[in-house]
Amino acid sequence: MAQRTFVQNFNSRLQSGLVIFSFLWLSVAFFWLYRAVTLAGQKIDFFVAIYLFLTILCSLVGFVLAFIDKRRSVRDRPRISEQTLHAFSLAGGWPGTCIGNWLFRHKTQKTSYQAMFWLIVLVHLSIVSYCLYLTWWPANSEPANISKPPSTSLPRITPQPLLPPTGATG
């Protein structure tokens, strides 16, 4: 039995770490978006809400596409193009695609696919880092000469009573 090389061990550990991070990120994205749309919601930036929604939706699609493509691969059927898989990853579905690739052992050995996928992951980690910077950076640490852009946060919805107004006759 051949021993695994250092690069194979490193790649395996890196992949496992990314899968764990993907699970965590999807959980946080779902919880954060859930909290934003409930009645006791937390205010989040509109673009952050759109990004979270795209992450959840495209992750689901990316996971299903990884399953379908792996199944087609085993059965020698026409495959889903790598451009389609990368498009859903780039649109925000990298966590679902990562979990699907790991779970179904899909395209784990193809270097060109993995290189492009890791580039997409780095782009999204930069976006997530920037969103966290915008959301939680202390307000008093901003330079004085930079003005803050106007808020584009989602409005809070307050429940309205279903009773007719008092004094109305019918």
Coordinates of C-alpha atoms in Angstrom, one line a residue, residues 39 157-166:
L39 CA -40.3 40.4 14.0
I157 CA -41.7 45.6 10.0
T158 CA -44.0 46.2 13.0
P159 CA -47.2 44.2 13.4
Q160 CA -50.4 46.1 12.8
P161 CA -53.7 45.3 14.6
L162 CA -56.3 43.7 12.5
L163 CA -59.2 45.5 14.3
P164 CA -61.0 48.3 12.6
P165 CA -60.2 51.8 13.9
T166 CA -62.4 53.1 16.8

